[in-house]
Short mmCIF file of N, CA and C in Angstrom, two decimals:
data_model
loop_
_atom_site.label_atom_id
_atom_site.label_comp_id
_atom_site.label_asym_id
_atom_site.label_seq_id
_atom_site.Cartn_x
_atom_site.Cartn_y
_atom_site.Cartn_z
N UNK A 119 10.98 -16.70 5.84
CA UNK A 119 10.98 -15.34 6.36
C UNK A 119 10.32 -14.42 5.35
N UNK A 120 9.34 -13.66 5.79
CA UNK A 120 8.62 -12.79 4.89
C UNK A 120 9.42 -11.51 4.64
N UNK A 121 9.49 -11.13 3.39
CA UNK A 121 10.11 -9.85 3.02
C UNK A 121 9.17 -9.11 2.09
N UNK A 122 9.06 -7.81 2.31
CA UNK A 122 8.27 -6.93 1.46
C UNK A 122 9.18 -5.80 1.01
N UNK A 123 9.26 -5.61 -0.28
CA UNK A 123 10.14 -4.59 -0.82
C UNK A 123 9.34 -3.66 -1.72
N UNK A 124 9.24 -2.40 -1.28
CA UNK A 124 8.50 -1.40 -2.06
C UNK A 124 9.43 -0.69 -3.04
N UNK A 125 8.82 -0.18 -4.09
CA UNK A 125 9.53 0.66 -5.05
C UNK A 125 8.53 1.56 -5.75
N UNK A 126 9.06 2.54 -6.46
CA UNK A 126 8.20 3.39 -7.26
C UNK A 126 7.95 4.78 -6.71
N UNK A 127 8.42 5.05 -5.51
CA UNK A 127 8.25 6.38 -4.95
C UNK A 127 9.13 7.39 -5.66
N UNK A 128 8.91 8.65 -5.32
CA UNK A 128 9.73 9.70 -5.92
C UNK A 128 9.09 11.05 -5.76
N UNK A 129 9.64 12.00 -6.51
CA UNK A 129 9.16 13.37 -6.48
C UNK A 129 8.29 13.61 -7.72
N UNK A 130 7.11 14.15 -7.52
CA UNK A 130 6.20 14.39 -8.63
C UNK A 130 5.48 15.71 -8.37
N UNK A 131 5.12 16.38 -9.44
CA UNK A 131 4.36 17.62 -9.29
C UNK A 131 2.89 17.32 -9.01
N UNK A 132 2.25 18.26 -8.38
CA UNK A 132 0.81 18.13 -8.12
C UNK A 132 0.07 17.86 -9.42
N UNK A 133 -0.87 16.93 -9.36
CA UNK A 133 -1.60 16.53 -10.55
C UNK A 133 -0.99 15.34 -11.27
N UNK A 134 0.22 14.98 -10.89
CA UNK A 134 0.90 13.87 -11.53
C UNK A 134 0.49 12.52 -10.97
N UNK A 135 1.16 11.50 -11.48
CA UNK A 135 0.84 10.12 -11.11
C UNK A 135 2.10 9.35 -10.75
N UNK A 136 1.92 8.35 -9.92
CA UNK A 136 2.98 7.41 -9.59
C UNK A 136 2.35 6.04 -9.40
N UNK A 137 3.12 5.01 -9.66
CA UNK A 137 2.68 3.66 -9.33
C UNK A 137 3.70 3.03 -8.39
N UNK A 138 3.23 2.67 -7.23
CA UNK A 138 4.06 1.97 -6.26
C UNK A 138 3.91 0.47 -6.46
N UNK A 139 5.00 -0.23 -6.22
CA UNK A 139 5.00 -1.69 -6.29
C UNK A 139 5.55 -2.24 -4.98
N UNK A 140 5.10 -3.42 -4.66
CA UNK A 140 5.62 -4.12 -3.47
C UNK A 140 5.70 -5.60 -3.80
N UNK A 141 6.91 -6.11 -3.76
CA UNK A 141 7.13 -7.53 -4.03
C UNK A 141 7.28 -8.26 -2.71
N UNK A 142 6.53 -9.33 -2.58
CA UNK A 142 6.54 -10.11 -1.34
C UNK A 142 7.19 -11.46 -1.56
N UNK A 143 7.82 -11.97 -0.52
CA UNK A 143 8.38 -13.31 -0.55
C UNK A 143 8.25 -13.93 0.83
N UNK A 144 8.25 -15.26 0.84
CA UNK A 144 8.29 -15.96 2.11
C UNK A 144 7.01 -16.68 2.51
N UNK A 145 5.88 -16.31 1.89
CA UNK A 145 4.63 -17.01 2.18
C UNK A 145 3.84 -17.11 0.89
N UNK A 146 2.83 -17.95 0.90
CA UNK A 146 1.97 -18.07 -0.28
C UNK A 146 1.20 -16.78 -0.46
N UNK A 147 1.61 -16.01 -1.44
CA UNK A 147 1.15 -14.63 -1.59
C UNK A 147 -0.36 -14.53 -1.65
N UNK A 148 -0.99 -15.38 -2.42
CA UNK A 148 -2.42 -15.26 -2.66
C UNK A 148 -3.26 -15.60 -1.43
N UNK A 149 -2.65 -16.10 -0.39
CA UNK A 149 -3.38 -16.48 0.82
C UNK A 149 -3.60 -15.32 1.77
N UNK A 150 -3.01 -14.19 1.47
CA UNK A 150 -3.01 -13.10 2.44
C UNK A 150 -3.40 -11.77 1.80
N UNK A 151 -4.15 -10.99 2.58
CA UNK A 151 -4.46 -9.63 2.16
C UNK A 151 -3.19 -8.80 2.09
N UNK A 152 -3.24 -7.77 1.29
CA UNK A 152 -2.15 -6.80 1.23
C UNK A 152 -2.74 -5.40 1.42
N UNK A 153 -1.97 -4.56 2.06
CA UNK A 153 -2.44 -3.21 2.31
C UNK A 153 -1.35 -2.19 2.06
N UNK A 154 -1.79 -0.96 1.83
CA UNK A 154 -0.88 0.18 1.75
C UNK A 154 -1.26 1.17 2.85
N UNK A 155 -0.25 1.63 3.54
CA UNK A 155 -0.41 2.64 4.58
C UNK A 155 0.57 3.77 4.27
N UNK A 156 0.36 4.91 4.91
CA UNK A 156 1.30 6.01 4.71
C UNK A 156 1.48 6.79 6.00
N UNK A 157 2.62 7.43 6.08
CA UNK A 157 2.92 8.24 7.27
C UNK A 157 3.61 9.51 6.84
N UNK A 158 2.96 10.62 7.12
CA UNK A 158 3.53 11.93 6.85
C UNK A 158 4.31 12.39 8.07
N UNK A 159 5.26 13.30 7.88
CA UNK A 159 6.06 13.77 9.02
C UNK A 159 5.19 14.32 10.15
N UNK A 160 5.45 13.84 11.36
CA UNK A 160 4.72 14.31 12.52
C UNK A 160 3.32 13.77 12.67
N UNK A 161 2.96 12.84 11.80
CA UNK A 161 1.60 12.29 11.86
C UNK A 161 1.64 10.78 12.07
N UNK A 162 0.51 10.24 12.50
CA UNK A 162 0.41 8.80 12.68
C UNK A 162 0.32 8.10 11.32
N UNK A 163 0.70 6.85 11.33
CA UNK A 163 0.53 6.05 10.12
C UNK A 163 -0.95 5.87 9.86
N UNK A 164 -1.36 6.01 8.60
CA UNK A 164 -2.77 5.89 8.27
C UNK A 164 -2.99 4.91 7.13
N UNK A 165 -4.15 4.29 7.17
CA UNK A 165 -4.53 3.34 6.15
C UNK A 165 -4.79 4.05 4.83
N UNK A 166 -4.41 3.43 3.72
CA UNK A 166 -4.67 3.97 2.40
C UNK A 166 -5.61 3.04 1.62
N UNK A 167 -5.21 1.78 1.47
CA UNK A 167 -6.00 0.85 0.67
C UNK A 167 -5.61 -0.57 1.03
N UNK A 168 -6.53 -1.49 0.77
CA UNK A 168 -6.25 -2.90 1.01
C UNK A 168 -6.94 -3.74 -0.05
N UNK A 169 -6.40 -4.93 -0.24
CA UNK A 169 -6.95 -5.85 -1.23
C UNK A 169 -6.90 -7.25 -0.67
N UNK A 170 -7.92 -8.02 -0.93
CA UNK A 170 -7.98 -9.38 -0.42
C UNK A 170 -7.00 -10.29 -1.16
N UNK A 171 -6.82 -11.48 -0.63
CA UNK A 171 -5.87 -12.40 -1.21
C UNK A 171 -6.13 -12.73 -2.67
N UNK A 172 -7.38 -12.87 -3.02
CA UNK A 172 -7.74 -13.19 -4.41
C UNK A 172 -7.74 -11.96 -5.30
N UNK A 173 -7.78 -10.80 -4.68
CA UNK A 173 -7.90 -9.56 -5.44
C UNK A 173 -9.33 -9.14 -5.70
N UNK A 174 -10.28 -9.93 -5.25
CA UNK A 174 -11.67 -9.66 -5.55
C UNK A 174 -12.33 -8.61 -4.67
N UNK A 175 -11.67 -8.23 -3.60
CA UNK A 175 -12.24 -7.26 -2.68
C UNK A 175 -11.21 -6.18 -2.37
N UNK A 176 -11.62 -4.93 -2.48
CA UNK A 176 -10.74 -3.81 -2.17
C UNK A 176 -11.46 -2.83 -1.25
N UNK A 177 -10.66 -2.09 -0.52
CA UNK A 177 -11.20 -1.05 0.36
C UNK A 177 -10.22 0.10 0.39
N UNK A 178 -10.76 1.33 0.46
CA UNK A 178 -9.94 2.54 0.42
C UNK A 178 -10.34 3.49 1.53
N UNK A 179 -9.38 4.31 1.94
CA UNK A 179 -9.77 5.43 2.80
C UNK A 179 -10.54 6.40 1.93
N UNK A 180 -11.47 7.11 2.56
CA UNK A 180 -12.38 7.95 1.80
C UNK A 180 -11.66 8.99 0.95
N UNK A 181 -10.59 9.55 1.48
CA UNK A 181 -9.94 10.67 0.79
C UNK A 181 -9.22 10.26 -0.48
N UNK A 182 -9.02 8.97 -0.72
CA UNK A 182 -8.31 8.55 -1.94
C UNK A 182 -9.21 7.78 -2.90
N UNK A 183 -10.47 7.61 -2.55
CA UNK A 183 -11.38 6.91 -3.45
C UNK A 183 -11.48 7.65 -4.78
N UNK A 184 -11.34 6.92 -5.85
CA UNK A 184 -11.39 7.52 -7.17
C UNK A 184 -10.07 8.12 -7.62
N UNK A 185 -9.11 8.19 -6.70
CA UNK A 185 -7.79 8.77 -6.99
C UNK A 185 -6.71 7.68 -7.02
N UNK A 186 -6.80 6.74 -6.10
CA UNK A 186 -5.83 5.65 -6.01
C UNK A 186 -6.52 4.33 -6.36
N UNK A 187 -5.74 3.42 -6.91
CA UNK A 187 -6.24 2.09 -7.21
C UNK A 187 -5.24 1.05 -6.73
N UNK A 188 -5.70 0.12 -5.92
CA UNK A 188 -4.85 -0.98 -5.48
C UNK A 188 -5.15 -2.19 -6.34
N UNK A 189 -4.12 -2.93 -6.67
CA UNK A 189 -4.29 -4.16 -7.45
C UNK A 189 -3.16 -5.11 -7.07
N UNK A 190 -3.29 -6.34 -7.50
CA UNK A 190 -2.26 -7.32 -7.20
C UNK A 190 -2.14 -8.29 -8.35
N UNK A 191 -0.94 -8.83 -8.50
CA UNK A 191 -0.63 -9.87 -9.47
C UNK A 191 -0.08 -11.04 -8.69
N UNK A 192 -0.92 -12.01 -8.43
CA UNK A 192 -0.49 -13.13 -7.58
C UNK A 192 0.56 -14.00 -8.25
N UNK A 193 0.63 -13.97 -9.55
CA UNK A 193 1.67 -14.74 -10.24
C UNK A 193 3.05 -14.10 -10.05
N UNK A 194 3.04 -12.80 -9.78
CA UNK A 194 4.31 -12.07 -9.59
C UNK A 194 4.56 -11.70 -8.13
N UNK A 195 3.67 -12.16 -7.24
CA UNK A 195 3.80 -11.84 -5.81
C UNK A 195 3.94 -10.33 -5.58
N UNK A 196 3.16 -9.58 -6.30
CA UNK A 196 3.30 -8.13 -6.28
C UNK A 196 1.96 -7.44 -6.08
N UNK A 197 1.98 -6.41 -5.25
CA UNK A 197 0.83 -5.55 -5.08
C UNK A 197 1.21 -4.15 -5.56
N UNK A 198 0.25 -3.47 -6.14
CA UNK A 198 0.49 -2.15 -6.71
C UNK A 198 -0.44 -1.11 -6.09
N UNK A 199 0.02 0.11 -6.13
CA UNK A 199 -0.84 1.23 -5.78
C UNK A 199 -0.66 2.28 -6.87
N UNK A 200 -1.66 2.41 -7.71
CA UNK A 200 -1.64 3.42 -8.74
C UNK A 200 -2.24 4.70 -8.17
N UNK A 201 -1.43 5.76 -8.18
CA UNK A 201 -1.86 7.02 -7.60
C UNK A 201 -1.91 8.08 -8.69
N UNK A 202 -3.03 8.74 -8.80
CA UNK A 202 -3.19 9.78 -9.81
C UNK A 202 -3.70 11.06 -9.16
N UNK A 203 -3.65 12.14 -9.91
CA UNK A 203 -4.10 13.45 -9.41
C UNK A 203 -3.51 13.74 -8.03
N UNK A 204 -2.22 13.50 -7.93
CA UNK A 204 -1.57 13.63 -6.63
C UNK A 204 -1.56 15.07 -6.13
N UNK A 205 -1.68 15.20 -4.82
CA UNK A 205 -1.73 16.50 -4.16
C UNK A 205 -0.61 16.56 -3.12
N UNK A 206 -0.18 17.76 -2.75
CA UNK A 206 0.86 17.86 -1.72
C UNK A 206 0.48 17.11 -0.43
N UNK A 207 -0.79 17.03 -0.11
CA UNK A 207 -1.22 16.29 1.09
C UNK A 207 -0.95 14.79 0.99
N UNK A 208 -0.67 14.29 -0.19
CA UNK A 208 -0.35 12.88 -0.36
C UNK A 208 1.12 12.59 -0.05
N UNK A 209 1.89 13.62 0.23
CA UNK A 209 3.30 13.43 0.57
C UNK A 209 3.44 12.63 1.85
N UNK A 210 4.18 11.54 1.78
CA UNK A 210 4.35 10.65 2.92
C UNK A 210 5.30 9.53 2.54
N UNK A 211 5.69 8.76 3.55
CA UNK A 211 6.33 7.48 3.29
C UNK A 211 5.20 6.45 3.18
N UNK A 212 5.23 5.70 2.10
CA UNK A 212 4.20 4.70 1.85
C UNK A 212 4.76 3.32 2.16
N UNK A 213 3.99 2.57 2.93
CA UNK A 213 4.39 1.24 3.36
C UNK A 213 3.41 0.20 2.82
N UNK A 214 3.92 -0.89 2.35
CA UNK A 214 3.03 -2.01 2.09
C UNK A 214 3.09 -2.96 3.27
N UNK A 215 2.02 -3.70 3.44
CA UNK A 215 1.91 -4.61 4.56
C UNK A 215 1.16 -5.86 4.11
N UNK A 216 1.54 -6.97 4.72
CA UNK A 216 0.87 -8.24 4.42
C UNK A 216 0.00 -8.63 5.61
N UNK A 217 -1.22 -9.02 5.30
CA UNK A 217 -2.18 -9.31 6.34
C UNK A 217 -1.98 -10.67 7.00
N UNK A 218 -2.71 -10.82 8.12
CA UNK A 218 -2.67 -12.09 8.84
C UNK A 218 -3.57 -13.12 8.18
N UNK A 219 -4.56 -12.64 7.43
CA UNK A 219 -5.56 -13.51 6.81
C UNK A 219 -5.82 -13.05 5.37
N UNK A 220 -6.77 -13.67 4.71
CA UNK A 220 -7.10 -13.31 3.32
C UNK A 220 -7.71 -11.91 3.22
N UNK A 221 -8.37 -11.48 4.28
CA UNK A 221 -8.98 -10.15 4.28
C UNK A 221 -8.32 -9.33 5.38
N UNK A 222 -7.92 -8.09 5.03
CA UNK A 222 -7.18 -7.29 5.99
C UNK A 222 -7.94 -6.10 6.54
N UNK A 223 -8.59 -5.36 5.69
CA UNK A 223 -9.28 -4.17 6.17
C UNK A 223 -8.32 -3.05 6.46
N UNK A 224 -8.79 -2.08 7.24
CA UNK A 224 -8.06 -0.84 7.45
C UNK A 224 -7.23 -0.79 8.72
N UNK A 225 -7.36 -1.74 9.60
CA UNK A 225 -6.63 -1.67 10.87
C UNK A 225 -5.21 -2.21 10.72
N UNK A 226 -4.20 -1.45 11.17
CA UNK A 226 -2.83 -1.95 11.11
C UNK A 226 -2.66 -3.24 11.92
N UNK A 227 -3.53 -3.47 12.88
CA UNK A 227 -3.43 -4.67 13.71
C UNK A 227 -3.66 -5.94 12.89
N UNK A 228 -4.30 -5.78 11.74
CA UNK A 228 -4.60 -6.94 10.89
C UNK A 228 -3.43 -7.34 10.00
N UNK A 229 -2.32 -6.62 10.12
CA UNK A 229 -1.16 -6.85 9.26
C UNK A 229 0.05 -7.17 10.13
N UNK A 230 0.77 -8.20 9.78
CA UNK A 230 1.89 -8.59 10.64
C UNK A 230 3.25 -8.51 9.96
N UNK A 231 3.28 -8.11 8.70
CA UNK A 231 4.58 -7.89 8.05
C UNK A 231 4.51 -6.57 7.30
N UNK A 232 5.64 -5.85 7.38
CA UNK A 232 5.69 -4.51 6.82
C UNK A 232 6.97 -4.31 6.01
N UNK A 233 6.85 -3.55 4.94
CA UNK A 233 8.04 -3.16 4.19
C UNK A 233 8.74 -1.99 4.84
N UNK A 234 9.83 -1.57 4.22
CA UNK A 234 10.63 -0.47 4.76
C UNK A 234 10.08 0.89 4.37
N UNK A 235 9.23 0.93 3.38
CA UNK A 235 8.62 2.19 2.97
C UNK A 235 9.30 2.81 1.78
N UNK A 236 8.55 3.59 1.05
CA UNK A 236 9.08 4.34 -0.08
C UNK A 236 8.51 5.76 -0.02
N UNK A 237 9.39 6.73 -0.22
CA UNK A 237 9.00 8.13 -0.06
C UNK A 237 8.27 8.63 -1.30
N UNK A 238 7.15 9.27 -1.08
CA UNK A 238 6.42 9.95 -2.14
C UNK A 238 6.34 11.43 -1.75
N UNK A 239 6.85 12.28 -2.62
CA UNK A 239 6.81 13.71 -2.37
C UNK A 239 6.10 14.39 -3.53
N UNK A 240 5.06 15.14 -3.21
CA UNK A 240 4.29 15.84 -4.23
C UNK A 240 4.51 17.34 -4.05
N UNK A 241 5.07 17.96 -5.06
CA UNK A 241 5.35 19.40 -4.98
C UNK A 241 4.18 20.20 -5.56
N UNK A 242 3.99 21.39 -4.99
CA UNK A 242 2.87 22.23 -5.44
C UNK A 242 3.29 23.14 -6.59
#
């Protein structure tokens, strides 16, 4: 049974940084893409970043390029999202997701397991 457990969310001032972590269990971690999505109140869930199973390929939504970095440690079954220069618009619940294949991309349809989410709040 696949489990994804996020951590690292919290309250931070604008301009600050946070690192989210997501530990996965239940499948061979390196065989599957991992992604981060977020959902702000009253809005649809949106793609943030994804990384291939090997870690050699990453993709980001345009608005976070240069601001967020996704990485993974396959020995620790963990994916990270390093967020810097945070803005109030980044406030959301952040979810990690495990892909159906080695490459996931930006579509939620490509991911079949989801964590419970971790709240990130950026104050102005």
